[in-house]
């Protein structure tokens, strides 16, 4: 378990995560850091807003084969460190 704050949803290929319980973390900074440090991609929800963006929610697509998801989960095992690094940046 990664202990992330998952927002319940239905009928989707995305796992939506609320970053606000982990402090003030910008979704775009988090996603960029995640790709460069963990090699896992997430989508910042703020990218879908023209005005007044929600900038603390990200989406992970799970429409992947199981082995790809297993690798992503392994790479996310240090998510607390990644969150700390983004908070400090």
Short mmCIF file of N, CA, C and O in Angstrom, two decimals:
data_model
loop_
_atom_site.label_atom_id
_atom_site.label_comp_id
_atom_site.label_asym_id
_atom_site.label_seq_id
_atom_site.Cartn_x
_atom_site.Cartn_y
_atom_site.Cartn_z
N UNK A 1 0.83 -1.19 0.00
CA UNK A 1 0.00 0.00 0.00
C UNK A 1 0.88 1.25 0.00
O UNK A 1 1.81 1.37 0.79
N UNK A 2 0.54 2.19 -0.86
CA UNK A 2 1.30 3.43 -0.96
C UNK A 2 0.78 4.51 -0.02
O UNK A 2 1.38 5.56 0.11
N UNK A 3 -0.37 4.28 0.60
CA UNK A 3 -0.94 5.22 1.54
C UNK A 3 -1.22 6.58 0.89
O UNK A 3 -0.92 7.62 1.47
N UNK A 4 -1.77 6.55 -0.31
CA UNK A 4 -2.15 7.79 -1.00
C UNK A 4 -3.63 8.07 -0.76
O UNK A 4 -4.42 7.17 -0.52
N UNK A 5 -3.99 9.33 -0.84
CA UNK A 5 -5.37 9.76 -0.63
C UNK A 5 -6.13 9.66 -1.96
O UNK A 5 -6.15 10.60 -2.76
N UNK A 6 -6.74 8.50 -2.19
CA UNK A 6 -7.42 8.22 -3.45
C UNK A 6 -8.86 8.73 -3.39
O UNK A 6 -9.57 8.50 -2.41
N UNK A 7 -9.26 9.42 -4.45
CA UNK A 7 -10.62 9.91 -4.56
C UNK A 7 -11.45 8.82 -5.24
O UNK A 7 -11.12 8.40 -6.36
N UNK A 8 -12.52 8.35 -4.60
CA UNK A 8 -13.33 7.30 -5.19
C UNK A 8 -13.93 7.74 -6.52
O UNK A 8 -14.35 8.89 -6.67
N UNK A 9 -13.93 6.83 -7.48
CA UNK A 9 -14.55 7.13 -8.78
C UNK A 9 -15.05 5.83 -9.40
O UNK A 9 -14.68 4.74 -8.97
N UNK A 10 -15.88 5.96 -10.41
CA UNK A 10 -16.45 4.79 -11.08
C UNK A 10 -16.34 4.96 -12.59
O UNK A 10 -16.37 6.09 -13.10
N UNK A 11 -16.20 3.87 -13.30
CA UNK A 11 -16.23 3.88 -14.75
C UNK A 11 -15.09 4.66 -15.38
O UNK A 11 -15.32 5.43 -16.31
N UNK A 12 -13.89 4.46 -14.91
CA UNK A 12 -12.75 5.20 -15.43
C UNK A 12 -11.51 4.32 -15.47
O UNK A 12 -11.46 3.27 -14.83
N UNK A 13 -10.53 4.75 -16.23
CA UNK A 13 -9.24 4.08 -16.29
C UNK A 13 -8.19 4.88 -15.53
O UNK A 13 -7.00 4.73 -15.75
N UNK A 14 -8.65 5.75 -14.64
CA UNK A 14 -7.74 6.62 -13.90
C UNK A 14 -7.95 6.48 -12.40
O UNK A 14 -9.08 6.39 -11.92
N UNK A 15 -6.86 6.48 -11.69
CA UNK A 15 -6.87 6.55 -10.23
C UNK A 15 -6.57 8.01 -9.90
O UNK A 15 -5.52 8.54 -10.29
N UNK A 16 -7.49 8.67 -9.22
CA UNK A 16 -7.35 10.09 -8.91
C UNK A 16 -6.88 10.24 -7.47
O UNK A 16 -7.48 9.68 -6.55
N UNK A 17 -5.80 11.01 -7.29
CA UNK A 17 -5.17 11.17 -5.99
C UNK A 17 -5.19 12.63 -5.57
O UNK A 17 -4.81 13.51 -6.36
N UNK A 18 -5.62 12.88 -4.34
CA UNK A 18 -5.62 14.22 -3.76
C UNK A 18 -4.30 14.41 -3.01
O UNK A 18 -4.00 13.66 -2.08
N UNK A 19 -3.51 15.39 -3.41
CA UNK A 19 -2.21 15.64 -2.77
C UNK A 19 -2.32 16.53 -1.54
O UNK A 19 -1.36 16.64 -0.78
N UNK A 20 -3.47 17.17 -1.31
CA UNK A 20 -3.58 18.14 -0.22
C UNK A 20 -3.31 17.57 1.18
O UNK A 20 -2.77 18.30 2.02
N UNK A 21 -3.60 16.30 1.48
CA UNK A 21 -3.26 15.79 2.81
C UNK A 21 -1.75 15.75 3.09
O UNK A 21 -1.34 15.60 4.23
N UNK A 22 -0.94 15.90 2.06
CA UNK A 22 0.52 15.80 2.21
C UNK A 22 1.19 17.16 2.24
O UNK A 22 2.41 17.26 2.13
N UNK A 23 0.41 18.22 2.40
CA UNK A 23 0.95 19.57 2.45
C UNK A 23 0.68 20.31 1.15
O UNK A 23 -0.06 19.84 0.28
N UNK A 24 1.27 21.47 1.04
CA UNK A 24 1.07 22.30 -0.16
C UNK A 24 1.97 21.78 -1.27
O UNK A 24 3.16 22.07 -1.32
N UNK A 25 1.40 20.97 -2.15
CA UNK A 25 2.14 20.36 -3.25
C UNK A 25 1.44 20.70 -4.55
O UNK A 25 0.26 20.36 -4.73
N UNK A 26 2.14 21.36 -5.44
CA UNK A 26 1.60 21.73 -6.74
C UNK A 26 1.55 20.49 -7.63
O UNK A 26 2.54 19.75 -7.75
N UNK A 27 0.41 20.26 -8.27
CA UNK A 27 0.24 19.05 -9.08
C UNK A 27 1.22 18.98 -10.25
O UNK A 27 1.77 17.92 -10.55
N UNK A 28 1.51 20.10 -10.90
CA UNK A 28 2.43 20.08 -12.04
C UNK A 28 3.86 19.79 -11.59
O UNK A 28 4.56 18.99 -12.22
N UNK A 29 4.29 20.41 -10.50
CA UNK A 29 5.64 20.13 -9.97
C UNK A 29 5.75 18.67 -9.57
O UNK A 29 6.76 18.02 -9.82
N UNK A 30 4.71 18.16 -8.91
CA UNK A 30 4.71 16.76 -8.49
C UNK A 30 4.85 15.83 -9.69
O UNK A 30 5.67 14.92 -9.69
N UNK A 31 4.05 16.07 -10.73
CA UNK A 31 4.08 15.19 -11.91
C UNK A 31 5.43 15.24 -12.61
O UNK A 31 5.95 14.21 -13.03
N UNK A 32 6.01 16.43 -12.75
CA UNK A 32 7.33 16.55 -13.39
C UNK A 32 8.39 15.83 -12.56
O UNK A 32 9.24 15.13 -13.09
N UNK A 33 8.34 16.01 -11.26
CA UNK A 33 9.31 15.36 -10.37
C UNK A 33 9.13 13.83 -10.40
O UNK A 33 10.12 13.09 -10.41
N UNK A 34 7.91 13.39 -10.44
CA UNK A 34 7.61 11.96 -10.47
C UNK A 34 8.20 11.30 -11.72
O UNK A 34 8.81 10.24 -11.64
N UNK A 35 8.04 11.96 -12.86
CA UNK A 35 8.59 11.41 -14.11
C UNK A 35 10.12 11.38 -14.05
O UNK A 35 10.74 10.38 -14.40
N UNK A 36 10.73 12.47 -13.60
CA UNK A 36 12.19 12.53 -13.63
C UNK A 36 12.86 11.69 -12.55
O UNK A 36 13.98 11.23 -12.74
N UNK A 37 12.19 11.47 -11.43
CA UNK A 37 12.83 10.73 -10.33
C UNK A 37 12.34 9.29 -10.15
O UNK A 37 13.08 8.45 -9.66
N UNK A 38 11.10 9.02 -10.51
CA UNK A 38 10.56 7.66 -10.35
C UNK A 38 10.23 7.01 -11.68
O UNK A 38 9.90 5.83 -11.72
N UNK A 39 10.29 7.79 -12.75
CA UNK A 39 9.95 7.29 -14.09
C UNK A 39 8.52 6.73 -14.15
O UNK A 39 8.27 5.71 -14.77
N UNK A 40 7.63 7.44 -13.47
CA UNK A 40 6.20 7.12 -13.49
C UNK A 40 5.47 8.40 -13.88
O UNK A 40 5.77 9.47 -13.33
N UNK A 41 4.55 8.30 -14.81
CA UNK A 41 3.81 9.48 -15.26
C UNK A 41 2.46 9.59 -14.56
O UNK A 41 1.79 8.59 -14.32
N UNK A 42 2.11 10.83 -14.24
CA UNK A 42 0.79 11.17 -13.72
C UNK A 42 0.35 12.43 -14.45
O UNK A 42 1.17 13.15 -15.02
N UNK A 43 -0.93 12.70 -14.43
CA UNK A 43 -1.50 13.84 -15.13
C UNK A 43 -1.96 14.87 -14.11
O UNK A 43 -2.79 14.56 -13.25
N UNK A 44 -1.43 16.10 -14.20
CA UNK A 44 -1.91 17.15 -13.28
C UNK A 44 -3.31 17.61 -13.71
O UNK A 44 -3.53 17.99 -14.86
N UNK A 45 -4.26 17.56 -12.81
CA UNK A 45 -5.64 17.94 -13.14
C UNK A 45 -5.72 19.42 -13.50
O UNK A 45 -6.57 19.82 -14.30
N UNK A 46 -4.80 20.23 -13.00
CA UNK A 46 -4.83 21.66 -13.33
C UNK A 46 -4.69 21.90 -14.83
O UNK A 46 -5.12 22.95 -15.33
N UNK A 47 -4.15 20.96 -15.56
CA UNK A 47 -4.01 21.10 -17.01
C UNK A 47 -5.36 21.18 -17.72
O UNK A 47 -5.44 21.66 -18.86
N UNK A 48 -6.42 20.78 -17.07
CA UNK A 48 -7.75 20.79 -17.67
C UNK A 48 -8.52 22.07 -17.37
O UNK A 48 -9.67 22.20 -17.78
N UNK A 49 -7.91 23.01 -16.65
CA UNK A 49 -8.58 24.25 -16.27
C UNK A 49 -7.97 25.44 -17.00
O UNK A 49 -6.75 25.58 -17.06
N UNK A 50 -8.83 26.30 -17.51
CA UNK A 50 -8.35 27.54 -18.11
C UNK A 50 -8.22 28.63 -17.04
O UNK A 50 -7.32 29.45 -17.08
N UNK A 51 -9.14 28.63 -16.07
CA UNK A 51 -9.12 29.60 -14.98
C UNK A 51 -9.32 28.89 -13.65
O UNK A 51 -9.99 27.87 -13.58
N UNK A 52 -8.77 29.46 -12.59
CA UNK A 52 -8.92 28.94 -11.23
C UNK A 52 -8.70 27.43 -11.14
O UNK A 52 -9.58 26.67 -10.73
N UNK A 53 -7.52 26.98 -11.51
CA UNK A 53 -7.26 25.53 -11.55
C UNK A 53 -7.24 24.88 -10.16
O UNK A 53 -6.85 25.50 -9.18
N UNK A 54 -7.67 23.65 -10.13
CA UNK A 54 -7.48 22.80 -8.96
C UNK A 54 -6.07 22.26 -9.12
O UNK A 54 -5.77 21.58 -10.09
N UNK A 55 -5.18 22.59 -8.19
CA UNK A 55 -3.77 22.23 -8.38
C UNK A 55 -3.22 21.27 -7.33
O UNK A 55 -2.03 21.25 -7.06
N UNK A 56 -4.10 20.46 -6.77
CA UNK A 56 -3.65 19.49 -5.76
C UNK A 56 -4.15 18.07 -6.06
O UNK A 56 -4.11 17.19 -5.20
N UNK A 57 -4.59 17.85 -7.31
CA UNK A 57 -5.10 16.54 -7.68
C UNK A 57 -4.37 16.05 -8.93
O UNK A 57 -4.14 16.82 -9.87
N UNK A 58 -4.00 14.78 -8.91
CA UNK A 58 -3.34 14.15 -10.06
C UNK A 58 -4.07 12.86 -10.42
O UNK A 58 -4.76 12.28 -9.58
N UNK A 59 -3.88 12.44 -11.67
CA UNK A 59 -4.50 11.20 -12.13
C UNK A 59 -3.42 10.24 -12.63
O UNK A 59 -2.50 10.66 -13.34
N UNK A 60 -3.57 8.99 -12.27
CA UNK A 60 -2.71 7.92 -12.76
C UNK A 60 -3.58 7.03 -13.65
O UNK A 60 -4.64 6.58 -13.23
N UNK A 61 -3.13 6.76 -14.86
CA UNK A 61 -3.87 5.87 -15.75
C UNK A 61 -3.48 4.43 -15.45
O UNK A 61 -2.30 4.10 -15.36
N UNK A 62 -4.47 3.57 -15.27
CA UNK A 62 -4.17 2.16 -15.01
C UNK A 62 -4.64 1.26 -16.15
O UNK A 62 -4.76 0.04 -15.97
N UNK A 63 -4.82 1.84 -17.34
CA UNK A 63 -5.15 1.04 -18.52
C UNK A 63 -3.85 0.53 -19.13
O UNK A 63 -3.45 0.90 -20.22
N UNK A 64 -3.17 -0.30 -18.37
CA UNK A 64 -1.86 -0.85 -18.73
C UNK A 64 -1.86 -2.34 -18.44
O UNK A 64 -2.69 -2.85 -17.68
N UNK A 65 -0.89 -3.04 -19.00
CA UNK A 65 -0.76 -4.46 -18.67
C UNK A 65 -0.24 -4.59 -17.25
O UNK A 65 0.40 -3.68 -16.71
N UNK A 66 -0.53 -5.71 -16.63
CA UNK A 66 -0.19 -5.91 -15.22
C UNK A 66 1.30 -5.70 -14.93
O UNK A 66 1.65 -5.11 -13.91
N UNK A 67 2.17 -6.16 -15.81
CA UNK A 67 3.61 -6.02 -15.54
C UNK A 67 4.03 -4.56 -15.50
O UNK A 67 4.89 -4.18 -14.70
N UNK A 68 3.41 -3.72 -16.32
CA UNK A 68 3.70 -2.28 -16.30
C UNK A 68 3.24 -1.67 -14.99
O UNK A 68 3.95 -0.85 -14.38
N UNK A 69 2.05 -2.05 -14.54
CA UNK A 69 1.53 -1.54 -13.27
C UNK A 69 2.39 -2.01 -12.10
O UNK A 69 2.65 -1.24 -11.16
N UNK A 70 2.87 -3.25 -12.14
CA UNK A 70 3.74 -3.77 -11.08
C UNK A 70 5.03 -2.97 -11.00
O UNK A 70 5.50 -2.64 -9.91
N UNK A 71 5.61 -2.63 -12.15
CA UNK A 71 6.84 -1.83 -12.18
C UNK A 71 6.57 -0.44 -11.60
O UNK A 71 7.36 0.08 -10.80
N UNK A 72 5.45 0.16 -11.99
CA UNK A 72 5.10 1.48 -11.47
C UNK A 72 4.94 1.46 -9.96
O UNK A 72 5.44 2.35 -9.25
N UNK A 73 4.26 0.45 -9.45
CA UNK A 73 4.08 0.33 -8.00
C UNK A 73 5.42 0.17 -7.28
O UNK A 73 5.63 0.75 -6.21
N UNK A 74 6.30 -0.59 -7.87
CA UNK A 74 7.64 -0.75 -7.28
C UNK A 74 8.38 0.59 -7.25
O UNK A 74 9.01 0.94 -6.26
N UNK A 75 8.29 1.34 -8.32
CA UNK A 75 8.97 2.63 -8.40
C UNK A 75 8.36 3.67 -7.46
O UNK A 75 9.02 4.62 -7.07
N UNK A 76 7.10 3.48 -7.09
CA UNK A 76 6.43 4.42 -6.20
C UNK A 76 6.57 4.07 -4.72
O UNK A 76 6.01 4.77 -3.87
N UNK A 77 7.31 3.05 -4.40
CA UNK A 77 7.47 2.65 -3.00
C UNK A 77 8.07 3.76 -2.14
O UNK A 77 7.84 3.81 -0.94
N UNK A 78 8.84 4.67 -2.75
CA UNK A 78 9.43 5.77 -2.00
C UNK A 78 8.64 7.06 -2.21
O UNK A 78 9.20 8.15 -2.23
N UNK A 79 7.32 6.95 -2.33
CA UNK A 79 6.47 8.10 -2.59
C UNK A 79 6.60 9.18 -1.51
O UNK A 79 6.52 10.37 -1.81
N UNK A 80 6.82 8.78 -0.27
CA UNK A 80 6.98 9.77 0.81
C UNK A 80 8.20 10.66 0.55
O UNK A 80 8.15 11.87 0.76
N UNK A 81 9.28 10.07 0.09
CA UNK A 81 10.48 10.84 -0.25
C UNK A 81 10.20 11.78 -1.41
O UNK A 81 10.60 12.95 -1.39
N UNK A 82 9.49 11.31 -2.40
CA UNK A 82 9.14 12.14 -3.55
C UNK A 82 8.27 13.32 -3.10
O UNK A 82 8.51 14.46 -3.50
N UNK A 83 7.29 13.06 -2.26
CA UNK A 83 6.44 14.14 -1.75
C UNK A 83 7.26 15.15 -0.97
O UNK A 83 7.07 16.36 -1.12
N UNK A 84 8.19 14.69 -0.13
CA UNK A 84 9.07 15.59 0.62
C UNK A 84 9.90 16.45 -0.29
O UNK A 84 10.05 17.66 -0.07
N UNK A 85 10.47 15.85 -1.33
CA UNK A 85 11.31 16.60 -2.27
C UNK A 85 10.51 17.69 -2.99
O UNK A 85 11.01 18.79 -3.18
N UNK A 86 9.28 17.38 -3.37
CA UNK A 86 8.46 18.37 -4.06
C UNK A 86 8.06 19.49 -3.08
O UNK A 86 8.07 20.66 -3.46
N UNK A 87 7.75 19.14 -1.85
CA UNK A 87 7.41 20.17 -0.85
C UNK A 87 8.57 21.14 -0.64
O UNK A 87 8.38 22.32 -0.43
N UNK A 88 9.79 20.64 -0.68
CA UNK A 88 10.97 21.46 -0.43
C UNK A 88 11.41 22.26 -1.64
O UNK A 88 12.24 23.16 -1.51
N UNK A 89 10.90 21.93 -2.82
CA UNK A 89 11.36 22.62 -4.04
C UNK A 89 10.62 23.92 -4.27
O UNK A 89 9.64 24.22 -3.69
#
